[in-house]
mmCIF file of C-alpha atoms in Angstrom:
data_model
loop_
_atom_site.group_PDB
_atom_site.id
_atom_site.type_symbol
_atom_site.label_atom_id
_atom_site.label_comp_id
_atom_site.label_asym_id
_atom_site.label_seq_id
_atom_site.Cartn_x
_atom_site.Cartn_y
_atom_site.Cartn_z
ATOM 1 C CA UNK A 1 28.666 10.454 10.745
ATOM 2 C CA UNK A 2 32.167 10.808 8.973
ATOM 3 C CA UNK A 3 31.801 9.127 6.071
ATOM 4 C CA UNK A 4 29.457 6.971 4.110
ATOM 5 C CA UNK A 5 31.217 4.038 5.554
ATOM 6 C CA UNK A 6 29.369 4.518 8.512
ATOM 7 C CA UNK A 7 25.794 4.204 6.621
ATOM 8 C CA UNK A 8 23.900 1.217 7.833
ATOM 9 C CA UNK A 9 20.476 -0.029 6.512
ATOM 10 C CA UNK A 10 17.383 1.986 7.633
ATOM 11 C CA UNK A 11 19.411 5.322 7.836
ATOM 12 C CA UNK A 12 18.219 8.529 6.612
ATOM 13 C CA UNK A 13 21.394 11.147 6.243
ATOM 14 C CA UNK A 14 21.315 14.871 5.946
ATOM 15 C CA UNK A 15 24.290 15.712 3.800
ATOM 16 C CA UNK A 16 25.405 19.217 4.223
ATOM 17 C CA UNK A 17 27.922 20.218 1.060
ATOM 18 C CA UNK A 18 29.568 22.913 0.040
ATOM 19 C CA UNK A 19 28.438 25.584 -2.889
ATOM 20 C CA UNK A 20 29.833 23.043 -5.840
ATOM 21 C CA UNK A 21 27.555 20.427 -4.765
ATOM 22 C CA UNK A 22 28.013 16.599 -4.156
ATOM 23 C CA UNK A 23 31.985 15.235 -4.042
ATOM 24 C CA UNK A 24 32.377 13.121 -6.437
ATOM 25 C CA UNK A 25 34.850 10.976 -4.173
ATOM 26 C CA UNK A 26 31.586 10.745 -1.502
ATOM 27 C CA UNK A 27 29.199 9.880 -4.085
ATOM 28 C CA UNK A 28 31.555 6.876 -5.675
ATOM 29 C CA UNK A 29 32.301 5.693 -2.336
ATOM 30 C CA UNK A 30 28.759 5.778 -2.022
ATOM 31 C CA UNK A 31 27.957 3.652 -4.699
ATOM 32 C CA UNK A 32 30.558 1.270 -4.041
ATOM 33 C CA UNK A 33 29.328 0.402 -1.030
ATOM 34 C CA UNK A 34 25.910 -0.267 -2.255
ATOM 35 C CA UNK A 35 27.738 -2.805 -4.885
ATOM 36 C CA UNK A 36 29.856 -4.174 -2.781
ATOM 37 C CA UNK A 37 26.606 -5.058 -0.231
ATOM 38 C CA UNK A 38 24.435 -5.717 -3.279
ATOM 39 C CA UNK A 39 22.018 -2.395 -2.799
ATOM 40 C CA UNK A 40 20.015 -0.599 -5.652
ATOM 41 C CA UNK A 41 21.006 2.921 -6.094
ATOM 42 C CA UNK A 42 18.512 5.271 -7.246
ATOM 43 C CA UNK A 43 18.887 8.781 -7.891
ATOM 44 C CA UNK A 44 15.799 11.511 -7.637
ATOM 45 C CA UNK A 45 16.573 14.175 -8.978
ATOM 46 C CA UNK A 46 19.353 14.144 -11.716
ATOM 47 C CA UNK A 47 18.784 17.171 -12.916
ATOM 48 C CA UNK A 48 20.487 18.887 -9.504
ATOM 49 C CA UNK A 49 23.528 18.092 -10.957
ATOM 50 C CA UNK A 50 24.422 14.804 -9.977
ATOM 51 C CA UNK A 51 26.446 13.462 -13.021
ATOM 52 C CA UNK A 52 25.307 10.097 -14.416
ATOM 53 C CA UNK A 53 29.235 9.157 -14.969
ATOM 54 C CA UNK A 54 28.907 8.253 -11.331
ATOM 55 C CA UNK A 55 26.349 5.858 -11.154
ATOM 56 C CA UNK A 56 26.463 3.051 -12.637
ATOM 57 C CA UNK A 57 24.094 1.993 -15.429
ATOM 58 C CA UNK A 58 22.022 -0.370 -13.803
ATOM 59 C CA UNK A 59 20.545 2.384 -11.258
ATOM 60 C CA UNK A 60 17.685 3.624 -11.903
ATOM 61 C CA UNK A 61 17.355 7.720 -12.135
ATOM 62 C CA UNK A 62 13.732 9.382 -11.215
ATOM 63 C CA UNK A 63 14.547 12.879 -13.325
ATOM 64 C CA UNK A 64 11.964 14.587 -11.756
ATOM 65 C CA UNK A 65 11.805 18.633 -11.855
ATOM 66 C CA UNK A 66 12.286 20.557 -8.845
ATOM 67 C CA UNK A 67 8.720 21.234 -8.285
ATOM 68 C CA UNK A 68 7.356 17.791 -8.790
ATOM 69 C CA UNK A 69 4.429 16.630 -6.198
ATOM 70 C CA UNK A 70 6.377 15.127 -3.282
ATOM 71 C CA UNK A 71 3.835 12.040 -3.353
ATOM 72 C CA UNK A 72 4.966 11.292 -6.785
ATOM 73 C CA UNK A 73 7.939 11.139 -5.967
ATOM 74 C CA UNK A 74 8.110 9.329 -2.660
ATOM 75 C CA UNK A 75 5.501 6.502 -4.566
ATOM 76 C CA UNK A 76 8.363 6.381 -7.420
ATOM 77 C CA UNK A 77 10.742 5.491 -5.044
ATOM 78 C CA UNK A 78 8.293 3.016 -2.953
ATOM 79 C CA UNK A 79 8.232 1.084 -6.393
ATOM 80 C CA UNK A 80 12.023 1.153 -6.546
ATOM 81 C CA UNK A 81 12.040 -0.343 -3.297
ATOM 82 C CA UNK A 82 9.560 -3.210 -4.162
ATOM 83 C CA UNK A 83 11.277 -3.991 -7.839
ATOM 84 C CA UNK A 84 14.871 -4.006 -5.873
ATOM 85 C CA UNK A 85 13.597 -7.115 -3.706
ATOM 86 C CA UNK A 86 11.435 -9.053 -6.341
ATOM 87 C CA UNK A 87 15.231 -8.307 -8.437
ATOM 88 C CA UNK A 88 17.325 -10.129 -5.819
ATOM 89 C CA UNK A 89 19.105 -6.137 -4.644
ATOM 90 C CA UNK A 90 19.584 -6.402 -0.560
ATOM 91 C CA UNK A 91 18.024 -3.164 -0.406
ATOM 92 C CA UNK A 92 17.726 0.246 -2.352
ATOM 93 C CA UNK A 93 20.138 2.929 -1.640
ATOM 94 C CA UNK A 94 18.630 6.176 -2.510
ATOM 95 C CA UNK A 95 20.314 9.692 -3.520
ATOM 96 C CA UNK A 96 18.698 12.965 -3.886
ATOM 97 C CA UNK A 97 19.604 16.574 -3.591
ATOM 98 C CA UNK A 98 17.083 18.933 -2.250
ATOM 99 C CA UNK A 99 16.715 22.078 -4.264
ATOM 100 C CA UNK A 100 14.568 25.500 -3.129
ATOM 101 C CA UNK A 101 11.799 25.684 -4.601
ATOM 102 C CA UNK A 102 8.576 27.938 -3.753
ATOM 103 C CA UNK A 103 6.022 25.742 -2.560
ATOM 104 C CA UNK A 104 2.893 26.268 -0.137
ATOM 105 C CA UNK A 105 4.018 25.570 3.135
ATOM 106 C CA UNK A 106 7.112 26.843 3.419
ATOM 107 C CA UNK A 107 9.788 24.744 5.905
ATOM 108 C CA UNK A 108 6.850 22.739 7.472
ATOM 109 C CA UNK A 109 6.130 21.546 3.745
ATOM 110 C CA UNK A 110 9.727 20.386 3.738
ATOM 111 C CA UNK A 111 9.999 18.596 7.360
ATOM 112 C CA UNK A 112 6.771 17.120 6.754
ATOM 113 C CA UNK A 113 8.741 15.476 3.070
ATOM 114 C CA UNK A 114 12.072 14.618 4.992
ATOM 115 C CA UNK A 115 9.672 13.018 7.839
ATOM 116 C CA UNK A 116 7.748 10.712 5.190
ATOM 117 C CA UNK A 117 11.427 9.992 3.726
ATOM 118 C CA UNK A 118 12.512 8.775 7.315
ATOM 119 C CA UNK A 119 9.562 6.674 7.348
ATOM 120 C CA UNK A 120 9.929 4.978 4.028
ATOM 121 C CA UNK A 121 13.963 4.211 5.111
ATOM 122 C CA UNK A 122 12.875 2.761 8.950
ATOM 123 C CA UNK A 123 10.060 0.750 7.122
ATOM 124 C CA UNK A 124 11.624 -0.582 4.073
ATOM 125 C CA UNK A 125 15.505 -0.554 5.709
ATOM 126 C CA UNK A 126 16.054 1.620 3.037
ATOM 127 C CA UNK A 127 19.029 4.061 2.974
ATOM 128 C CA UNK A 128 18.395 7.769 2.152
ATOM 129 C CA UNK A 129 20.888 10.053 1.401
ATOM 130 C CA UNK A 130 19.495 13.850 0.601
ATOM 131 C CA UNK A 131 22.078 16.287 -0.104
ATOM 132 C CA UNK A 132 21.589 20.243 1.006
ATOM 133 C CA UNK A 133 23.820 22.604 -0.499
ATOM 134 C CA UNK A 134 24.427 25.779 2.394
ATOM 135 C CA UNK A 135 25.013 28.115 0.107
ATOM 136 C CA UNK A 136 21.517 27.519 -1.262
ATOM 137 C CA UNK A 137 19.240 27.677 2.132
ATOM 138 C CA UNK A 138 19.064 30.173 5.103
ATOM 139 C CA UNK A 139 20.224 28.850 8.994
ATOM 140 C CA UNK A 140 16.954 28.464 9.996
ATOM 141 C CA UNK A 141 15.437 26.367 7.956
ATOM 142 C CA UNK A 142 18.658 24.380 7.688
ATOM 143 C CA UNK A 143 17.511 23.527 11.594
ATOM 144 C CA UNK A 144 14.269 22.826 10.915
ATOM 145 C CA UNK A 145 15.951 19.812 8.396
ATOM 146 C CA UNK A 146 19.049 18.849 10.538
ATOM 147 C CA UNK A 147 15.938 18.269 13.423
ATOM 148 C CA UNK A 148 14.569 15.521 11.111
ATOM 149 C CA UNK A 149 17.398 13.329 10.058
ATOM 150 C CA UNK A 150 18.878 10.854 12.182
ATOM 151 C CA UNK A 151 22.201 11.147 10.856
ATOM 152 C CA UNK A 152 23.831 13.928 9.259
ATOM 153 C CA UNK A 153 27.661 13.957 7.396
ATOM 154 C CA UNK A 154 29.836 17.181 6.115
ATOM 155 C CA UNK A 155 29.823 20.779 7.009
ATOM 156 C CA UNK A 156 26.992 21.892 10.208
ATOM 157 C CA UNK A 157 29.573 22.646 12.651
ATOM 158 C CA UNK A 158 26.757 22.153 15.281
ATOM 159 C CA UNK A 159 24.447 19.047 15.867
ATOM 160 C CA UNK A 160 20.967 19.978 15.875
ATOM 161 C CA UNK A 161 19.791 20.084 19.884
ATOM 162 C CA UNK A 162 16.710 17.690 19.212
ATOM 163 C CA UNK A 163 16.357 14.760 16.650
ATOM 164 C CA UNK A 164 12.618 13.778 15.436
ATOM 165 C CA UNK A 165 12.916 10.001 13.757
ATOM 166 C CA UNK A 166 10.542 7.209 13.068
ATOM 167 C CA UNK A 167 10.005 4.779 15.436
ATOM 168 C CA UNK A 168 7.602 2.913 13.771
ATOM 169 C CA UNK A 169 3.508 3.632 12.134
ATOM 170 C CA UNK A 170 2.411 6.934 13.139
ATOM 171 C CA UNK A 171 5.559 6.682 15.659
ATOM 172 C CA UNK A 172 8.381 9.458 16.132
ATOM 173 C CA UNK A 173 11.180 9.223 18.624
ATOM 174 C CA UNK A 174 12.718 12.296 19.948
ATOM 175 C CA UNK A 175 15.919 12.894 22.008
ATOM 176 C CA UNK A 176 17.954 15.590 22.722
ATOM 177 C CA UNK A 177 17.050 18.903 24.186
ATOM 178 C CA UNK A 178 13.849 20.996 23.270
ATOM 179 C CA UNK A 179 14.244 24.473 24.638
ATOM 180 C CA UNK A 180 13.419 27.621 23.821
ATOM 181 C CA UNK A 181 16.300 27.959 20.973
ATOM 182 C CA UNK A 182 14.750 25.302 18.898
ATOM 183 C CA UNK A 183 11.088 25.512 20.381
ATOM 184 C CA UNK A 184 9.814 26.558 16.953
ATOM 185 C CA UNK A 185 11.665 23.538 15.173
ATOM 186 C CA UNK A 186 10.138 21.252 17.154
ATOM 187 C CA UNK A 187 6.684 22.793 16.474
ATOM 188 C CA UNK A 188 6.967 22.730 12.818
ATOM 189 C CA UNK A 189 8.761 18.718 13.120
ATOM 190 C CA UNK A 190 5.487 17.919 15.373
ATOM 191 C CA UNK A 191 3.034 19.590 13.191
ATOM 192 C CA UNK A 192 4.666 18.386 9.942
ATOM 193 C CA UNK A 193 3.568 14.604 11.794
ATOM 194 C CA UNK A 194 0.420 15.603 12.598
ATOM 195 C CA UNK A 195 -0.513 15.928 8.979
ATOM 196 C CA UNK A 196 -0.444 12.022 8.277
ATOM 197 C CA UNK A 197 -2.535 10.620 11.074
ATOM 198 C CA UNK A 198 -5.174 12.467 13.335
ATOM 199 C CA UNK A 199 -3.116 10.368 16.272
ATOM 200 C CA UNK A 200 0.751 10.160 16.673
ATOM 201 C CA UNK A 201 3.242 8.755 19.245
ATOM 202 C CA UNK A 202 5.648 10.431 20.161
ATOM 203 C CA UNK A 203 8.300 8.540 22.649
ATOM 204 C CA UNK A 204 10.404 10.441 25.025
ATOM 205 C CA UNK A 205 12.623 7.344 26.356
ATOM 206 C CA UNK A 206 15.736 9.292 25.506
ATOM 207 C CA UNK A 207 14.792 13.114 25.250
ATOM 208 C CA UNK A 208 17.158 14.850 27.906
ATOM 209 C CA UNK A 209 15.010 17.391 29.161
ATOM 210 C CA UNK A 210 12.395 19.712 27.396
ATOM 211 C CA UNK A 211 11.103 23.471 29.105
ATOM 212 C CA UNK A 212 8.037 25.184 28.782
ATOM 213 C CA UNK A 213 8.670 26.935 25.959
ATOM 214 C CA UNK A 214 8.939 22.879 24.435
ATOM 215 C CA UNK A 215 5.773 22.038 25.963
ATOM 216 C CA UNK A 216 4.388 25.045 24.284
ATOM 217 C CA UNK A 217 5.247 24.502 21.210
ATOM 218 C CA UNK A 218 3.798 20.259 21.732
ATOM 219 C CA UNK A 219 0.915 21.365 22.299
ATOM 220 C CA UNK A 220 0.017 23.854 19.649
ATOM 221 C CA UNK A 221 1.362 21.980 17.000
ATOM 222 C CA UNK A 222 -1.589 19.550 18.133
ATOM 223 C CA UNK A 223 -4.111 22.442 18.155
ATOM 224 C CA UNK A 224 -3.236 23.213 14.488
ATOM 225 C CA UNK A 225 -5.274 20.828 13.262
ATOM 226 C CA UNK A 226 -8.431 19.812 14.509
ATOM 227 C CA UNK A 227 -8.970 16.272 15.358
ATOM 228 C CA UNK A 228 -5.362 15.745 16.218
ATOM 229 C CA UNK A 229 -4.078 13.416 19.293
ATOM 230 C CA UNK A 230 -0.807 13.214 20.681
ATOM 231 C CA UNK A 231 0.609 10.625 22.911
ATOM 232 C CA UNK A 232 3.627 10.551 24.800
ATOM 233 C CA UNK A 233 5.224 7.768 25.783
ATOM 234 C CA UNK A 234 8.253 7.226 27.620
ATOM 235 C CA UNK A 235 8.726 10.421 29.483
ATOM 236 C CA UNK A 236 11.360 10.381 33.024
ATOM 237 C CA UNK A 237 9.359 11.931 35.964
ATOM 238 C CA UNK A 238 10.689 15.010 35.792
ATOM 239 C CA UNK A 239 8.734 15.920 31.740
ATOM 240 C CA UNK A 240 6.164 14.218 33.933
ATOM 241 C CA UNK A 241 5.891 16.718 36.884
ATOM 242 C CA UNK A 242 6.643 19.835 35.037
ATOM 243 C CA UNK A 243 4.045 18.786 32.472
ATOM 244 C CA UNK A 244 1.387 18.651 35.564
ATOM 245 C CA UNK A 245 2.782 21.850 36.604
ATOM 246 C CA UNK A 246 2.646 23.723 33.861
ATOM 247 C CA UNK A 247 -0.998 22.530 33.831
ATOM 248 C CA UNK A 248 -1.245 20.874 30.767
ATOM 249 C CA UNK A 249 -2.436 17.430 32.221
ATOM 250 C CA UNK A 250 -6.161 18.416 31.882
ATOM 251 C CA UNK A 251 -9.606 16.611 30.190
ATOM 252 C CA UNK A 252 -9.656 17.566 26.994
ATOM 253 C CA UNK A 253 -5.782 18.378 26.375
ATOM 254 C CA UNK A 254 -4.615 16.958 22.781
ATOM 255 C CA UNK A 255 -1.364 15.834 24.026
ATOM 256 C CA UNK A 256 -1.398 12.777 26.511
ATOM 257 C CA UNK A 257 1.075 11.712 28.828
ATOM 258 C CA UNK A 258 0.799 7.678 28.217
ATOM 259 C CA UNK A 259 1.525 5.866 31.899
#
């Protein structure tokens, strides 16, 4: 994605910026367009930096601190999102910049929000916007969030090799190529999933290829909970036959290969 112009409803972007934060050209074009297509914008977050000269006054601005409860937050923004309809708004547009912060959990904690933020913009044909500042986050956990995003805008000079999106309840597409390079950024997408529903689909219908260190990786991040279920659907023959050769299509196995 280039620009904003290119934003369509039900998109969640991963906007990569530089160390002085958002552009204030990008964030007015950004607003515009939700004007111009009769969106709500809200902003999580304002205390990031985000100036309130560039919103206009009739959006609404969550100032929650960096360490608020991600639930919170996410059911803030739900209400947005139900308010914007009953108010006559096409849709809400939201903007948020993601800050480090120590929490429990680490870069799983922070797939597993970005995941539930994919969600809410598939269900709701929201449009999320969450800006990462590089200077402010290490390469590998930048992978970890590129992984979950469906789109991404500004400065990753490489696309992520795999993208994890929502397809739907307890659904997740995934395309691309899992390998051994981004085996453990799958694991942490996959487990980040498992954490909302003791069953998830994943569908396969346009993953290029994955290797064993992939199917590795699939099926302990459904061992790391107990209870959990995976099923895949969509799979070409060939995930199919090196699946049965690698042995994984036993009784008993946590991750399913649907027919």
């Amino acid at each position: 994605m280039s620009t904003f112009d290119d934003v369509e409803l039900g998109d969640h972007v991963c906007w990569l910026t530089d160390s002085t934060g958002m552009a204030a050209a990008d964030v007015r074009a950004y607003v515009a367009d939700g004007a111009l297509y009769g969106d709500k914008i809200v902003v999580v977050g304002s205390a990031s930096g985000l100036s309130r000269e560039l919103v206009p006054s009739a959006s609404v601005i969550l100032d929650f601190p960096p360490v608020a409860d991600p639930d919170s937050v996410l059911a803030a923004v739900r209400r947005e999102a139900r308010t914007a309809v009953r108010e006559g708004y096409r849709s809400v547009r939201v903007l948020t910049e993601r800050a480090p912060a120590p929490v429990s959990g680490g870069a799983e904690e922070l797939v597993a929000q970005e995941l539930r933020l994919d969600e809410f913009a598939s269900e709701n044909n929201a449009i999320v916007v969450c800006a990462f500042r590089t200077s402010q986050w290490d390469a590998p956990t930048m992978e970890h969030v590129a992984g979950v995003h469906p789109h991404e805008m500004g400065m990753r000079a490489e696309h992520p090799a795999f993208r994890m999106y929502s397809t739907g309840a307890d659904s997740w597409g995934v395309d691309g190529v899992i390998d051994s390079e981004c085996a453990d950024a799958f694991n942490v997408a996959v487990r980040a999933a498992v954490r909302f529903s003791p069953e998830v689909k994943l569908r396969f219908d346009t993953l290029d290829m994955i290797d064993a260190a992939g199917m590795h990786a699939l099926v302990d991040a459904a061992r790391h909970l107990p209870g959990r279920r995976i099923v895949v659907e969509g799979a070409n023959d060939t995930v199919r036959l090196c699946w049965e050769l690698a042995g994984y299509a036993t009784t008993g196995m946590p991750v399913v290969m649907a027919a």
